[in-house]
PDB file of C-alpha atoms in Angstrom:
ATOM      1  CA  ALA A   1     -15.442 -17.112   0.134  1.00 90.00           C
ATOM      2  CA  ARG A   2     -13.267 -14.203  -2.001  1.00 94.00           C
ATOM      3  CA  LEU A   3     -11.264 -13.198   1.530  1.00 96.00           C
ATOM      4  CA  ARG A   4     -10.566 -16.199   2.332  1.00 98.00           C
ATOM      5  CA  ILE A   5      -6.676 -16.958   2.577  1.00 98.00           C
ATOM      6  CA  ARG A   6      -5.363 -18.732  -0.619  1.00 98.00           C
ATOM      7  CA  GLU A   7      -1.522 -19.493  -1.652  1.00 98.00           C
ATOM      8  CA  VAL A   8       0.608 -17.283  -3.940  1.00 98.00           C
ATOM      9  CA  MET A   9       4.172 -19.727  -4.079  1.00 98.00           C
ATOM     10  CA  ASP A  10       5.197 -21.815  -1.693  1.00 98.00           C
ATOM     11  CA  GLY A  11       5.607 -20.357   1.672  1.00 98.00           C
ATOM     12  CA  LEU A  12       3.611 -16.866   1.071  1.00 98.00           C
ATOM     13  CA  TYR A  13      -0.187 -16.328   1.196  1.00 99.00           C
ATOM     14  CA  VAL A  14      -2.420 -13.773   0.893  1.00 98.00           C
ATOM     15  CA  ILE A  15      -6.142 -12.950   3.335  1.00 98.00           C
ATOM     16  CA  PRO A  16      -7.415 -10.841  -0.305  1.00 98.00           C
ATOM     17  CA  GLY A  17      -8.805  -7.037   0.024  1.00 98.00           C
ATOM     18  CA  PHE A  18     -10.498  -5.468  -2.111  1.00 98.00           C
ATOM     19  CA  ASP A  19     -11.105  -1.670  -0.770  1.00 97.00           C
ATOM     20  CA  GLY A  20     -11.087   0.267   2.272  1.00 97.00           C
ATOM     21  CA  GLY A  21     -14.536   0.475   2.810  1.00 95.00           C
ATOM     22  CA  GLN A  22     -15.390  -3.379   3.354  1.00 95.00           C
ATOM     23  CA  SER A  23     -12.795  -5.970   2.893  1.00 98.00           C
ATOM     24  CA  GLY A  24      -9.909  -3.180   3.974  1.00 98.00           C
ATOM     25  CA  GLY A  25      -6.070  -4.395   2.106  1.00 98.00           C
ATOM     26  CA  ASN A  26      -4.188  -7.175   1.372  1.00 98.00           C
ATOM     27  CA  VAL A  27      -2.432  -9.098   3.875  1.00 99.00           C
ATOM     28  CA  ALA A  28       0.557 -11.142   2.703  1.00 99.00           C
ATOM     29  CA  VAL A  29       1.020 -13.907   5.185  1.00 99.00           C
ATOM     30  CA  ARG A  30       4.718 -15.597   5.253  1.00 98.00           C
ATOM     31  CA  VAL A  31       4.939 -18.882   7.356  1.00 98.00           C
ATOM     32  CA  THR A  32       8.001 -20.212   8.405  1.00 98.00           C
ATOM     33  CA  ASP A  33       8.978 -23.904  10.616  1.00 97.00           C
ATOM     34  CA  GLU A  34       9.771 -20.811  13.664  1.00 98.00           C
ATOM     35  CA  GLY A  35       6.112 -18.464  13.377  1.00 98.00           C
ATOM     36  CA  VAL A  36       4.540 -16.445  10.988  1.00 98.00           C
ATOM     37  CA  ILE A  37       4.843 -12.158   9.565  1.00 99.00           C
ATOM     38  CA  ILE A  38       2.062 -10.717   8.039  1.00 99.00           C
ATOM     39  CA  VAL A  39       2.193  -7.393   6.086  1.00 99.00           C
ATOM     40  CA  ASP A  40      -0.906  -5.373   7.070  1.00 99.00           C
ATOM     41  CA  ASN A  41      -3.825  -5.957   9.560  1.00 98.00           C
ATOM     42  CA  LYS A  42      -6.887  -4.550   7.766  1.00 98.00           C
ATOM     43  CA  PHE A  43      -9.467  -2.969  10.394  1.00 98.00           C
ATOM     44  CA  PRO A  44      -9.630  -2.667  14.020  1.00 97.00           C
ATOM     45  CA  HIS A  45     -12.202  -5.510  13.954  1.00 97.00           C
ATOM     46  CA  SER A  46     -10.164  -7.726  11.949  1.00 98.00           C
ATOM     47  CA  PHE A  47      -7.652 -10.033  13.782  1.00 98.00           C
ATOM     48  CA  ASP A  48     -10.078 -12.615  14.705  1.00 98.00           C
ATOM     49  CA  PHE A  49     -10.954 -13.121  11.050  1.00 98.00           C
ATOM     50  CA  ILE A  50      -6.656 -13.118  10.227  1.00 98.00           C
ATOM     51  CA  THR A  51      -5.394 -14.757  13.010  1.00 98.00           C
ATOM     52  CA  GLU A  52      -8.458 -17.642  12.116  1.00 98.00           C
ATOM     53  CA  GLN A  53      -7.654 -17.756   8.808  1.00 98.00           C
ATOM     54  CA  VAL A  54      -3.704 -17.675   9.642  1.00 98.00           C
ATOM     55  CA  GLY A  55      -4.262 -20.652  11.806  1.00 98.00           C
ATOM     56  CA  SER A  56      -6.315 -22.595   8.928  1.00 98.00           C
ATOM     57  CA  ILE A  57      -3.113 -22.807   7.079  1.00 98.00           C
ATOM     58  CA  THR A  58      -0.454 -23.022  10.248  1.00 98.00           C
ATOM     59  CA  ASP A  59      -0.577 -23.890  13.640  1.00 98.00           C
ATOM     60  CA  GLN A  60       3.239 -21.575  13.944  1.00 98.00           C
ATOM     61  CA  PRO A  61       2.206 -18.266  15.635  1.00 98.00           C
ATOM     62  CA  ILE A  62       2.441 -14.418  14.323  1.00 98.00           C
ATOM     63  CA  LYS A  63       5.080 -12.938  15.298  1.00 98.00           C
ATOM     64  CA  TYR A  64       5.697 -10.212  12.940  1.00 98.00           C
ATOM     65  CA  VAL A  65       3.352  -7.498  11.538  1.00 98.00           C
ATOM     66  CA  LEU A  66       4.695  -5.006   9.239  1.00 99.00           C
ATOM     67  CA  ASN A  67       2.715  -1.299   8.169  1.00 99.00           C
ATOM     68  CA  THR A  68       3.327  -0.372   4.727  1.00 99.00           C
ATOM     69  CA  HIS A  69       1.208   2.840   6.173  1.00 98.00           C
ATOM     70  CA  HIS A  70      -1.144   4.381   8.859  1.00 98.00           C
ATOM     71  CA  HIS A  71      -4.044   4.145   7.263  1.00 98.00           C
ATOM     72  CA  ASP A  72      -6.223   1.992   9.448  1.00 98.00           C
ATOM     73  CA  ASP A  73      -7.803  -0.267   6.239  1.00 98.00           C
ATOM     74  CA  HIS A  74      -3.953  -1.645   6.910  1.00 98.00           C
ATOM     75  CA  SER A  75      -3.064  -0.819   9.730  1.00 98.00           C
ATOM     76  CA  GLY A  76      -5.984  -0.729  12.254  1.00 98.00           C
ATOM     77  CA  SER A  77      -5.784  -4.324  13.747  1.00 98.00           C
ATOM     78  CA  ASN A  78      -1.918  -3.142  15.595  1.00 98.00           C
ATOM     79  CA  ALA A  79      -2.970  -2.774  19.245  1.00 98.00           C
ATOM     80  CA  ASP A  80      -4.496  -6.205  18.796  1.00 98.00           C
ATOM     81  CA  PHE A  81      -1.651  -8.126  17.332  1.00 98.00           C
ATOM     82  CA  MET A  82       0.949  -5.652  19.766  1.00 98.00           C
ATOM     83  CA  GLN A  83       0.189  -8.095  22.345  1.00 97.00           C
ATOM     84  CA  GLU A  84       1.825 -11.205  21.193  1.00 97.00           C
ATOM     85  CA  ALA A  85       3.991  -9.880  17.835  1.00 98.00           C
ATOM     86  CA  ASP A  86       6.334  -7.659  17.089  1.00 98.00           C
ATOM     87  CA  VAL A  87       4.825  -4.503  15.247  1.00 98.00           C
ATOM     88  CA  ILE A  88       7.210  -2.305  12.910  1.00 98.00           C
ATOM     89  CA  ALA A  89       6.433   0.435  10.474  1.00 98.00           C
ATOM     90  CA  HIS A  90       8.043   3.520   9.240  1.00 99.00           C
ATOM     91  CA  LYS A  91       9.141   6.300  11.346  1.00 98.00           C
ATOM     92  CA  ASN A  92       6.349   8.636   8.906  1.00 98.00           C
ATOM     93  CA  ALA A  93       3.573   6.423   9.816  1.00 98.00           C
ATOM     94  CA  ARG A  94       4.145   6.164  13.216  1.00 98.00           C
ATOM     95  CA  ALA A  95       3.617   9.637  13.705  1.00 98.00           C
ATOM     96  CA  ASN A  96       0.463   9.545  11.320  1.00 98.00           C
ATOM     97  CA  ILE A  97      -0.650   7.034  13.624  1.00 98.00           C
ATOM     98  CA  VAL A  98      -0.116   9.273  16.479  1.00 98.00           C
ATOM     99  CA  ARG A  99      -1.548  12.686  15.149  1.00 98.00           C
ATOM    100  CA  ASN A 100      -5.131  10.816  14.190  1.00 98.00           C
ATOM    101  CA  ASN A 101      -5.545   9.096  16.908  1.00 98.00           C
ATOM    102  CA  GLN A 102      -5.449   5.973  15.865  1.00 98.00           C
ATOM    103  CA  PRO A 103      -4.846   3.126  18.114  1.00 97.00           C
ATOM    104  CA  GLY A 104      -1.606   0.617  17.937  1.00 98.00           C
ATOM    105  CA  ALA A 105       1.335   3.032  17.322  1.00 98.00           C
ATOM    106  CA  PRO A 106       4.248   0.462  16.323  1.00 98.00           C
ATOM    107  CA  ARG A 107       6.977   0.051  19.101  1.00 98.00           C
ATOM    108  CA  ILE A 108       9.539  -0.416  16.588  1.00 98.00           C
ATOM    109  CA  ILE A 109      10.386   1.699  13.959  1.00 98.00           C
ATOM    110  CA  PHE A 110      12.426   2.517  11.076  1.00 98.00           C
ATOM    111  CA  ALA A 111      13.569   5.683   8.736  1.00 98.00           C
ATOM    112  CA  ASP A 112      15.290   4.131   5.019  1.00 98.00           C
ATOM    113  CA  GLU A 113      15.065   0.246   5.413  1.00 98.00           C
ATOM    114  CA  THR A 114      14.784  -2.642   7.831  1.00 98.00           C
ATOM    115  CA  ALA A 115      14.393  -6.536   7.999  1.00 98.00           C
ATOM    116  CA  VAL A 116      12.825  -9.489   9.760  1.00 98.00           C
ATOM    117  CA  PHE A 117      15.009 -12.746   9.933  1.00 98.00           C
ATOM    118  CA  LEU A 118      12.302 -15.719  10.735  1.00 98.00           C
ATOM    119  CA  GLY A 119      12.759 -19.722   9.719  1.00 98.00           C
ATOM    120  CA  GLY A 120      14.793 -18.958   6.942  1.00 97.00           C
ATOM    121  CA  ALA A 121      13.206 -16.318   5.786  1.00 98.00           C
ATOM    122  CA  GLU A 122      13.269 -12.602   5.072  1.00 98.00           C
ATOM    123  CA  VAL A 123      11.562  -9.949   4.330  1.00 98.00           C
ATOM    124  CA  GLN A 124      12.778  -6.766   3.759  1.00 98.00           C
ATOM    125  CA  MET A 125      11.249  -3.560   4.192  1.00 98.00           C
ATOM    126  CA  PHE A 126      11.967   0.154   2.478  1.00 99.00           C
ATOM    127  CA  HIS A 127      10.932   2.919   2.432  1.00 98.00           C
ATOM    128  CA  PHE A 128      11.292   5.123  -1.021  1.00 98.00           C
ATOM    129  CA  GLY A 129       9.530   8.086  -1.044  1.00 98.00           C
ATOM    130  CA  ARG A 130       6.381  10.068  -0.764  1.00 98.00           C
ATOM    131  CA  GLY A 131       3.515   9.067  -2.619  1.00 98.00           C
ATOM    132  CA  HIS A 132       0.438   7.350  -0.776  1.00 98.00           C
ATOM    133  CA  THR A 133       1.218   8.904   1.744  1.00 98.00           C
ATOM    134  CA  ASN A 134       4.663  10.132   3.493  1.00 98.00           C
ATOM    135  CA  GLY A 135       4.700   7.407   5.509  1.00 98.00           C
ATOM    136  CA  ASP A 136       4.278   4.276   2.548  1.00 98.00           C
ATOM    137  CA  ALA A 137       6.432   1.297   3.153  1.00 98.00           C
ATOM    138  CA  VAL A 138       7.099  -1.424   1.248  1.00 98.00           C
ATOM    139  CA  ALA A 139       7.798  -5.378   2.156  1.00 99.00           C
ATOM    140  CA  TYR A 140       9.857  -7.427  -0.031  1.00 99.00           C
ATOM    141  CA  PHE A 141      10.775 -11.179   0.064  1.00 98.00           C
ATOM    142  CA  PRO A 142      13.456 -11.384  -2.366  1.00 98.00           C
ATOM    143  CA  ASP A 143      13.988 -15.300  -2.088  1.00 98.00           C
ATOM    144  CA  LEU A 144      10.408 -15.242  -3.567  1.00 98.00           C
ATOM    145  CA  ARG A 145      10.505 -12.197  -6.005  1.00 98.00           C
ATOM    146  CA  THR A 146       7.973 -10.918  -4.595  1.00 98.00           C
ATOM    147  CA  VAL A 147       6.509  -7.191  -2.893  1.00 99.00           C
ATOM    148  CA  HIS A 148       4.014  -6.046  -1.019  1.00 99.00           C
ATOM    149  CA  THR A 149       3.307  -2.449  -2.231  1.00 98.00           C
ATOM    150  CA  GLY A 150       0.314  -1.323  -0.240  1.00 98.00           C
ATOM    151  CA  ASP A 151      -0.844   1.665  -1.539  1.00 98.00           C
ATOM    152  CA  LEU A 152       1.311   2.587  -3.512  1.00 98.00           C
ATOM    153  CA  PHE A 153      -0.024   0.778  -5.679  1.00 98.00           C
ATOM    154  CA  VAL A 154      -3.547  -0.414  -6.076  1.00 98.00           C
ATOM    155  CA  SER A 155      -5.555  -2.436  -9.135  1.00 97.00           C
ATOM    156  CA  GLY A 156      -8.640  -3.913  -9.589  1.00 97.00           C
ATOM    157  CA  GLN A 157     -12.437  -3.593  -8.555  1.00 97.00           C
ATOM    158  CA  ARG A 158     -13.625  -2.912  -4.776  1.00 97.00           C
ATOM    159  CA  LEU A 159     -16.627  -4.861  -3.182  1.00 96.00           C
ATOM    160  CA  ASP A 160     -19.648  -3.024  -5.424  1.00 96.00           C
ATOM    161  CA  GLY A 161     -17.659  -3.429  -8.268  1.00 96.00           C
ATOM    162  CA  SER A 162     -16.919   0.602  -8.825  1.00 97.00           C
ATOM    163  CA  THR A 163     -12.911   0.429 -10.044  1.00 97.00           C
ATOM    164  CA  LEU A 164      -9.732   1.274  -8.329  1.00 97.00           C
ATOM    165  CA  SER A 165      -7.877   4.396  -8.718  1.00 97.00           C
ATOM    166  CA  PRO A 166      -4.779   5.983  -7.129  1.00 98.00           C
ATOM    167  CA  PHE A 167      -5.294   8.765  -3.500  1.00 97.00           C
ATOM    168  CA  TRP A 168      -2.180  11.111  -3.215  1.00 97.00           C
ATOM    169  CA  ASP A 169      -3.776  11.611   0.885  1.00 97.00           C
ATOM    170  CA  PHE A 170      -2.433  14.955   1.145  1.00 95.00           C
ATOM    171  CA  GLY A 171      -3.466  15.242   4.721  1.00 96.00           C
ATOM    172  CA  ASN A 172      -0.966  12.737   5.980  1.00 98.00           C
ATOM    173  CA  GLY A 173       1.752  13.814   3.461  1.00 98.00           C
ATOM    174  CA  GLY A 174       1.038  11.853  -0.146  1.00 98.00           C
ATOM    175  CA  SER A 175       2.364  13.399  -3.224  1.00 98.00           C
ATOM    176  CA  VAL A 176       1.448  12.749  -6.630  1.00 98.00           C
ATOM    177  CA  LEU A 177       4.433  14.672  -8.056  1.00 98.00           C
ATOM    178  CA  GLU A 178       7.154  12.889  -6.383  1.00 98.00           C
ATOM    179  CA  TRP A 179       5.002   9.136  -6.678  1.00 98.00           C
ATOM    180  CA  PRO A 180       7.060   7.918  -9.565  1.00 98.00           C
ATOM    181  CA  ALA A 181       9.929   8.051  -8.874  1.00 98.00           C
ATOM    182  CA  THR A 182       9.235   6.017  -5.142  1.00 98.00           C
ATOM    183  CA  LEU A 183       7.876   3.900  -7.931  1.00 98.00           C
ATOM    184  CA  ALA A 184      11.453   4.041 -10.143  1.00 98.00           C
ATOM    185  CA  ARG A 185      13.135   3.052  -6.821  1.00 98.00           C
ATOM    186  CA  LEU A 186      10.413   0.684  -6.363  1.00 98.00           C
ATOM    187  CA  LEU A 187      11.052  -0.883  -9.785  1.00 98.00           C
ATOM    188  CA  ALA A 188      14.348  -1.070  -9.148  1.00 98.00           C
ATOM    189  CA  LEU A 189      14.081  -4.354  -6.541  1.00 98.00           C
ATOM    190  CA  ASP A 190      14.373  -7.957  -7.997  1.00 98.00           C
ATOM    191  CA  PHE A 191      11.092  -9.191  -8.088  1.00 98.00           C
ATOM    192  CA  ASP A 192       8.476 -10.520 -11.038  1.00 98.00           C
ATOM    193  CA  THR A 193       5.396 -10.694  -8.530  1.00 98.00           C
ATOM    194  CA  ALA A 194       3.268  -7.649  -6.700  1.00 98.00           C
ATOM    195  CA  ILE A 195       1.044  -7.859  -3.882  1.00 98.00           C
ATOM    196  CA  PRO A 196      -0.919  -4.255  -4.302  1.00 98.00           C
ATOM    197  CA  GLY A 197      -2.391  -2.744  -1.448  1.00 98.00           C
ATOM    198  CA  HIS A 198      -5.942  -4.084  -2.443  1.00 98.00           C
ATOM    199  CA  GLY A 199      -6.776  -5.474  -5.566  1.00 98.00           C
ATOM    200  CA  PRO A 200      -5.818  -8.888  -7.844  1.00 98.00           C
ATOM    201  CA  ILE A 201      -1.971 -10.131  -7.792  1.00 98.00           C
ATOM    202  CA  LEU A 202       0.120  -8.762 -10.204  1.00 98.00           C
ATOM    203  CA  THR A 203       3.484  -8.671 -12.129  1.00 98.00           C
ATOM    204  CA  LYS A 204       5.879  -5.955 -11.948  1.00 98.00           C
ATOM    205  CA  ALA A 205       4.999  -4.532 -15.230  1.00 98.00           C
ATOM    206  CA  ASP A 206       1.633  -3.595 -13.997  1.00 98.00           C
ATOM    207  CA  VAL A 207       3.598  -1.379 -11.417  1.00 98.00           C
ATOM    208  CA  ARG A 208       5.723   0.239 -14.318  1.00 98.00           C
ATOM    209  CA  THR A 209       2.090   0.365 -16.273  1.00 98.00           C
ATOM    210  CA  PHE A 210       0.090   2.366 -13.469  1.00 98.00           C
ATOM    211  CA  ARG A 211       3.406   4.348 -12.536  1.00 98.00           C
ATOM    212  CA  GLY A 212       3.236   5.736 -16.585  1.00 98.00           C
ATOM    213  CA  LYS A 213      -0.332   6.164 -15.754  1.00 98.00           C
ATOM    214  CA  LEU A 214       0.479   8.365 -12.600  1.00 98.00           C
ATOM    215  CA  GLU A 215       2.911  10.529 -15.046  1.00 98.00           C
ATOM    216  CA  THR A 216       0.676  11.031 -17.777  1.00 98.00           C
ATOM    217  CA  VAL A 217      -1.835  12.082 -15.010  1.00 98.00           C
ATOM    218  CA  ILE A 218       0.542  14.357 -14.022  1.00 98.00           C
ATOM    219  CA  ASP A 219       1.310  15.655 -17.780  1.00 98.00           C
ATOM    220  CA  ARG A 220      -2.202  16.329 -18.451  1.00 98.00           C
ATOM    221  CA  VAL A 221      -2.980  18.838 -16.219  1.00 98.00           C
ATOM    222  CA  ARG A 222       0.508  20.633 -16.091  1.00 98.00           C
ATOM    223  CA  GLY A 223      -0.249  20.984 -19.756  1.00 98.00           C
ATOM    224  CA  GLU A 224      -4.039  22.382 -18.913  1.00 98.00           C
ATOM    225  CA  ILE A 225      -1.994  25.049 -16.339  1.00 98.00           C
ATOM    226  CA  ALA A 226       0.121  25.910 -19.761  1.00 98.00           C
ATOM    227  CA  ALA A 227      -3.056  26.348 -21.306  1.00 98.00           C
ATOM    228  CA  GLY A 228      -4.885  28.776 -18.307  1.00 98.00           C
ATOM    229  CA  ALA A 229      -6.864  26.228 -15.949  1.00 98.00           C
ATOM    230  CA  THR A 230      -7.951  27.435 -13.380  1.00 98.00           C
ATOM    231  CA  ARG A 231      -7.556  25.171  -9.768  1.00 98.00           C
ATOM    232  CA  ASP A 232     -12.183  25.563 -10.151  1.00 98.00           C
ATOM    233  CA  ASP A 233     -11.942  24.571 -13.627  1.00 97.00           C
ATOM    234  CA  ILE A 234      -9.021  21.769 -14.144  1.00 98.00           C
ATOM    235  CA  ALA A 235     -11.434  18.982 -13.020  1.00 98.00           C
ATOM    236  CA  SER A 236     -13.583  19.327 -16.303  1.00 98.00           C
ATOM    237  CA  ARG A 237     -10.230  19.908 -18.862  1.00 98.00           C
ATOM    238  CA  VAL A 238      -8.610  16.619 -17.490  1.00 98.00           C
ATOM    239  CA  ASP A 239     -10.268  13.670 -18.757  1.00 96.00           C
ATOM    240  CA  THR A 240      -8.552  10.314 -16.955  1.00 96.00           C
ATOM    241  CA  THR A 241     -11.750   8.159 -18.717  1.00 94.00           C
ATOM    242  CA  ASP A 242      -9.023   6.280 -21.436  1.00 97.00           C
ATOM    243  CA  LEU A 243      -6.311   5.275 -17.940  1.00 97.00           C
ATOM    244  CA  ASP A 244      -9.244   3.610 -16.570  1.00 96.00           C
ATOM    245  CA  TRP A 245      -9.107   6.171 -12.963  1.00 96.00           C
ATOM    246  CA  PRO A 246     -12.282   7.681 -12.243  1.00 94.00           C
ATOM    247  CA  LEU A 247     -10.167  10.181 -10.525  1.00 96.00           C
ATOM    248  CA  ALA A 248     -12.102  12.599  -8.082  1.00 95.00           C
ATOM    249  CA  PRO A 249     -12.615  16.229  -9.158  1.00 97.00           C
ATOM    250  CA  VAL A 250     -10.894  16.968  -5.690  1.00 96.00           C
ATOM    251  CA  ARG A 251      -8.090  14.849  -6.694  1.00 96.00           C
ATOM    252  CA  ILE A 252      -7.184  16.501  -9.756  1.00 98.00           C
ATOM    253  CA  GLN A 253      -6.760  20.194  -7.553  1.00 97.00           C
ATOM    254  CA  ASN A 254      -4.838  18.177  -5.449  1.00 97.00           C
ATOM    255  CA  VAL A 255      -2.132  17.646  -8.721  1.00 98.00           C
ATOM    256  CA  PHE A 256      -3.099  21.592  -9.800  1.00 98.00           C
ATOM    257  CA  ASP A 257      -2.462  22.802  -6.214  1.00 97.00           C
ATOM    258  CA  GLU A 258       0.897  20.554  -6.284  1.00 98.00           C
ATOM    259  CA  LEU A 259       2.218  22.264  -9.020  1.00 98.00           C
ATOM    260  CA  THR A 260       1.168  25.272  -8.952  1.00 97.00           C
ATOM    261  CA  ALA A 261       2.922  25.106  -5.227  1.00 95.00           C
ATOM    262  CA  ALA A 262       6.283  23.675  -7.170  1.00 86.00           C
ATOM    263  CA  GLN A 263       6.464  26.260  -9.703  1.00 78.00           C
TER     264      GLN A 263
END
């Protein structure tokens, strides 16, 4: 029941997603009288579920599928949707899909920005820089003052009750150091409502708070490096409990690696 489609506002719905293991990412659904645009599509097995959920609110077909990034809890059903719809992603997201031997590499890509127009609705896509991966895209619904951030912004608890925290995917071009600047560009958009990659519908202020927490993690690791921390002991010296981000030791080591490489 928690995963069933629900209305965000007139013309915009979300199929909820709380984690990368069981429920996948949030799917935004923009309904028009000429067809449907969706943002993300969960797992490789999720095509039937998503089409069923969309079909419960409209008879219009899904014509465009926008990928926020390549992870298969967000773009896993690309191959199935590509039979009838156009799938669009950032060029680096497509490259990551190809390199990781995932199905459904999009046939349409963009570099900095693009837009889809359908039934009087416009959905803009932007690549603001590196963060979660090197191919993160933000979907912006200007008339609704709403963004879908993908995993550049996550919040809340997984279905098992554990707490979500950001994941910088170094293996696919992610960068914790560049992430705050990427979010600053996102925050320059005119929006009120934020659909995160995972978790409940939130606000622009919540994205700003998330960005501040990222900067706090970076500053704390930087401070410990200046105080003589090594890669082996950095995780034990940096506490993120007050941020409510249970970061695994390797994530703190990733920050250490990026900061020391930058020096």
